[in-house]
Amino acid sequence: MTVLSIRMIGDPVLRTPAAPVKTVDNSTAELIADMFETMDAVAGIGLAAPQVGVSRRIFTFDVVGERGVVINPELTLLGERSFTAREPEHGAAEGENLLREGCLSVADIYAPVTRAQEVLLTGTDADGSAVRLEATGLLAACFQHEVDHLDGRLFVDRLTGADKVAAARALRSREYGQAIDQTLGSRKSSHSSFFAS
Ligand code: ZN
């Protein structure tokens, strides 16, 4: 197995809707094994195939004991309520009210994102078995974040207000290339405890 290099914002593969997986062959199994190893190496809670340069609809996840891979995921947002991390009265459970999203492909930006509180995820696993997972809270946010990756979207696209302004400013700053370099360098020696996927 191999730890793959993670593509960073600005790379066109992150903005390309990924293609459905038609057959799960040995190369797919190898990719999935490498994605797990890569996700673990950077202590991520999720990793989508485009983040390692492969434009196919696959993601891995590892969120508080829930670990797996989903191929060709379909997401249904359950209920109409959504929450932002700043508005725990909108349904965020205890402990989730400080949730700020980050992304392994976006250096140095962490901000709350409005997400559906509860989702149903379907698809298949590496053996071709059906996956059907209901998720809430952090796991639900992770699933939405990963499916966004497969659609060519990044969490910074979903920021609003002051967070959107601050992120846009950071991304176009002259120092942002250095921030990416530092992030890639620090991954070799340390792990982040932020929600990053
Ligand atoms: Zn991400």
Tab-separated table of C-alpha atoms and ligand atoms in Angstrom:
chain	number	residue	atom	x	y	z
A	1	MET	CA	0.000	0.000	0.000
A	2	THR	CA	1.047	3.557	-0.632
A	3	VAL	CA	0.428	6.916	0.971
A	4	LEU	CA	-0.733	9.058	-1.946
A	5	SER	CA	-0.094	12.765	-2.291
A	6	ILE	CA	-3.118	14.946	-1.623
A	7	ARG	CA	-4.123	17.482	-4.258
A	8	MET	CA	-4.569	21.029	-3.007
A	9	ILE	CA	-7.059	23.760	-3.905
A	10	GLY	CA	-6.229	25.160	-7.319
A	11	ASP	CA	-5.796	21.678	-8.780
A	12	PRO	CA	-8.443	21.218	-11.520
A	13	VAL	CA	-9.192	17.629	-10.426
A	14	LEU	CA	-10.834	19.051	-7.293
A	15	ARG	CA	-13.220	21.046	-9.492
A	16	THR	CA	-14.137	18.189	-11.838
A	17	PRO	CA	-17.286	16.137	-11.169
A	18	ALA	CA	-16.038	12.580	-10.664
A	19	ALA	CA	-17.171	9.726	-12.909
A	20	PRO	CA	-19.279	6.831	-11.600
A	21	VAL	CA	-17.422	3.575	-10.957
A	22	LYS	CA	-18.647	0.905	-13.381
A	23	THR	CA	-16.678	-2.092	-12.203
A	24	VAL	CA	-14.733	-2.740	-9.025
A	25	ASP	CA	-11.557	-4.471	-10.137
A	26	ASN	CA	-8.125	-5.032	-8.628
A	27	SER	CA	-7.047	-1.486	-9.403
A	28	THR	CA	-10.098	-0.152	-7.573
A	29	ALA	CA	-9.308	-2.320	-4.555
A	30	GLU	CA	-5.731	-1.072	-4.610
A	31	LEU	CA	-6.901	2.542	-4.833
A	32	ILE	CA	-9.205	2.039	-1.855
A	33	ALA	CA	-6.435	0.465	0.227
A	34	ASP	CA	-4.168	3.391	-0.637
A	35	MET	CA	-6.916	5.881	0.236
A	36	PHE	CA	-7.337	4.322	3.686
A	37	GLU	CA	-3.602	4.450	4.246
A	38	THR	CA	-3.428	8.064	3.064
A	39	MET	CA	-6.399	9.138	5.207
A	40	ASP	CA	-4.847	7.489	8.262
A	41	ALA	CA	-1.416	8.975	7.580
A	42	VAL	CA	-2.822	12.504	7.823
A	43	ALA	CA	-5.397	11.671	10.528
A	44	GLY	CA	-8.238	12.717	8.238
A	45	ILE	CA	-11.840	11.726	8.913
A	46	GLY	CA	-12.657	11.393	5.229
A	47	LEU	CA	-10.958	11.292	1.862
A	48	ALA	CA	-12.498	11.470	-1.607
A	49	ALA	CA	-10.772	9.953	-4.645
A	50	PRO	CA	-10.386	13.308	-6.457
A	51	GLN	CA	-8.248	14.438	-3.512
A	52	VAL	CA	-5.655	11.892	-4.584
A	53	GLY	CA	-6.059	12.807	-8.242
A	54	VAL	CA	-8.518	10.078	-9.238
A	55	SER	CA	-11.767	11.422	-10.658
A	56	ARG	CA	-14.003	8.539	-9.625
A	57	ARG	CA	-16.944	8.433	-7.210
A	58	ILE	CA	-15.332	6.813	-4.169
A	59	PHE	CA	-14.691	8.072	-0.665
A	60	THR	CA	-13.374	6.640	2.581
A	61	PHE	CA	-14.312	7.817	6.060
A	62	ASP	CA	-13.337	7.250	9.671
A	63	VAL	CA	-15.475	9.205	12.114
A	64	VAL	CA	-15.560	8.229	15.791
A	65	GLY	CA	-15.510	4.508	15.161
A	66	GLU	CA	-17.503	4.519	11.933
A	67	ARG	CA	-15.090	3.510	9.204
A	68	GLY	CA	-15.683	2.447	5.654
A	69	VAL	CA	-15.668	3.112	1.949
A	70	VAL	CA	-18.560	4.062	-0.286
A	71	ILE	CA	-18.583	3.668	-4.046
A	72	ASN	CA	-21.061	5.658	-6.145
A	73	PRO	CA	-22.634	7.277	-3.075
A	74	GLU	CA	-26.078	8.803	-3.189
A	75	LEU	CA	-27.025	11.216	-0.438
A	76	THR	CA	-30.513	12.037	0.785
A	77	LEU	CA	-30.835	14.963	3.181
A	78	LEU	CA	-33.362	13.965	5.819
A	79	GLY	CA	-35.669	16.595	7.225
A	80	GLU	CA	-35.491	20.248	6.480
A	81	ARG	CA	-33.545	21.380	9.471
A	82	SER	CA	-29.945	22.280	9.068
A	83	PHE	CA	-27.550	23.830	11.474
A	84	THR	CA	-24.488	25.918	11.509
A	85	ALA	CA	-21.892	25.398	14.146
A	86	ARG	CA	-22.647	28.885	15.430
A	87	GLU	CA	-26.293	28.164	15.987
A	88	PRO	CA	-26.557	25.113	18.209
A	89	GLU	CA	-30.219	25.885	18.834
A	90	HIS	CA	-30.820	24.745	15.263
A	91	GLY	CA	-30.190	21.180	16.225
A	92	ALA	CA	-26.508	20.603	16.804
A	93	ALA	CA	-25.991	18.197	19.637
A	94	GLU	CA	-23.772	18.800	22.617
A	95	GLY	CA	-20.161	18.910	21.543
A	96	GLU	CA	-20.934	19.810	17.957
A	97	ASN	CA	-21.550	23.478	18.507
A	98	LEU	CA	-17.923	24.367	17.893
A	99	LEU	CA	-17.596	22.259	14.772
A	100	ARG	CA	-15.584	24.005	12.145
A	101	GLU	CA	-14.949	22.247	8.889
A	102	GLY	CA	-11.588	22.002	7.305
A	103	CYS	CA	-10.315	20.097	4.317
A	104	LEU	CA	-7.146	18.153	3.618
A	105	SER	CA	-7.086	19.939	0.239
A	106	VAL	CA	-7.482	23.450	1.695
A	107	ALA	CA	-4.666	24.687	3.919
A	108	ASP	CA	-5.259	26.819	6.994
A	109	ILE	CA	-8.981	27.561	6.630
A	110	TYR	CA	-11.453	26.255	9.203
A	111	ALA	CA	-14.993	27.592	9.375
A	112	PRO	CA	-18.529	26.503	10.201
A	113	VAL	CA	-20.641	25.267	7.290
A	114	THR	CA	-24.396	24.901	7.177
A	115	ARG	CA	-25.127	21.214	6.669
A	116	ALA	CA	-28.155	18.987	6.954
A	117	GLN	CA	-28.218	17.519	10.442
A	118	GLU	CA	-29.259	14.071	9.272
A	119	VAL	CA	-28.624	12.207	6.037
A	120	LEU	CA	-29.121	8.817	4.418
A	121	LEU	CA	-26.167	7.558	2.407
A	122	THR	CA	-26.461	4.657	-0.022
A	123	GLY	CA	-23.982	3.076	-2.419
A	124	THR	CA	-21.811	-0.018	-2.463
A	125	ASP	CA	-18.690	-1.105	-0.636
A	126	ALA	CA	-15.496	-2.611	-2.014
A	127	ASP	CA	-17.126	-6.072	-2.192
A	128	GLY	CA	-20.111	-4.784	-4.144
A	129	SER	CA	-22.415	-5.094	-1.135
A	130	ALA	CA	-25.069	-2.452	-0.626
A	131	VAL	CA	-24.265	0.311	1.827
A	132	ARG	CA	-27.084	2.062	3.627
A	133	LEU	CA	-26.085	4.405	6.432
A	134	GLU	CA	-28.152	6.905	8.365
A	135	ALA	CA	-25.956	9.521	9.935
A	136	THR	CA	-26.274	12.575	12.137
A	137	GLY	CA	-23.940	15.280	13.368
A	138	LEU	CA	-20.271	14.994	12.480
A	139	LEU	CA	-20.711	11.833	10.390
A	140	ALA	CA	-23.542	13.480	8.435
A	141	ALA	CA	-21.374	16.558	7.842
A	142	CYS	CA	-18.495	14.338	6.720
A	143	PHE	CA	-20.695	12.507	4.191
A	144	GLN	CA	-21.949	15.809	2.772
A	145	HIS	CA	-18.392	17.134	2.579
A	146	GLU	CA	-17.151	14.031	0.737
A	147	VAL	CA	-20.041	13.901	-1.751
A	148	ASP	CA	-19.376	17.586	-2.452
A	149	HIS	CA	-15.820	16.582	-3.401
A	150	LEU	CA	-17.218	14.064	-5.889
A	151	ASP	CA	-19.305	16.853	-7.411
A	152	GLY	CA	-16.306	19.173	-7.706
A	153	ARG	CA	-17.276	21.343	-4.727
A	154	LEU	CA	-15.168	22.415	-1.764
A	155	PHE	CA	-16.417	23.477	1.655
A	156	VAL	CA	-15.150	27.022	1.118
A	157	ASP	CA	-17.816	27.362	-1.604
A	158	ARG	CA	-20.450	26.978	1.106
A	159	LEU	CA	-19.177	29.629	3.499
A	160	THR	CA	-21.281	32.706	4.110
A	161	GLY	CA	-20.883	36.176	5.561
A	162	ALA	CA	-17.648	37.081	7.299
A	163	ASP	CA	-16.290	33.529	6.936
A	164	LYS	CA	-16.712	33.698	3.156
A	165	VAL	CA	-14.946	37.062	3.007
A	166	ALA	CA	-12.099	35.863	5.229
A	167	ALA	CA	-11.625	32.651	3.233
A	168	ALA	CA	-11.618	34.482	-0.093
A	169	ARG	CA	-9.056	36.918	1.264
A	170	ALA	CA	-6.827	34.107	2.542
A	171	LEU	CA	-7.047	32.157	-0.715
A	172	ARG	CA	-5.959	35.073	-2.870
A	173	SER	CA	-3.273	36.322	-0.506
A	174	ARG	CA	0.297	36.189	-1.654
A	175	GLU	CA	1.214	33.982	1.300
A	176	TYR	CA	-1.294	31.245	0.537
A	177	GLY	CA	1.181	29.193	-1.488
A	178	GLN	CA	3.452	29.153	1.549
A	179	ALA	CA	0.543	28.018	3.729
A	180	ILE	CA	0.014	25.072	1.399
A	181	ASP	CA	3.714	24.217	1.501
A	182	GLN	CA	3.736	24.361	5.300
A	183	THR	CA	0.658	22.161	5.525
A	184	LEU	CA	2.167	19.564	3.239
A	185	GLY	CA	5.448	19.721	5.173
A	186	SER	CA	3.825	19.411	8.598
A	187	ARG	CA	1.831	16.352	7.514
A	188	LYS	CA	5.023	14.424	7.476
A	189	SER	CA	5.555	14.975	11.190
A	190	SER	CA	2.291	15.714	12.971
A	191	HIS	CA	-1.437	15.157	12.975
A	192	SER	CA	-4.248	17.656	13.095
A	193	SER	CA	-7.162	17.181	15.439
A	194	PHE	CA	-9.422	19.418	13.385
A	195	PHE	CA	-12.300	18.087	11.362
A	196	ALA	CA	-10.507	17.772	8.064
A	197	SER	CA	-11.633	15.610	5.220
B	1	ZN	ZN	-12.251	17.888	1.927
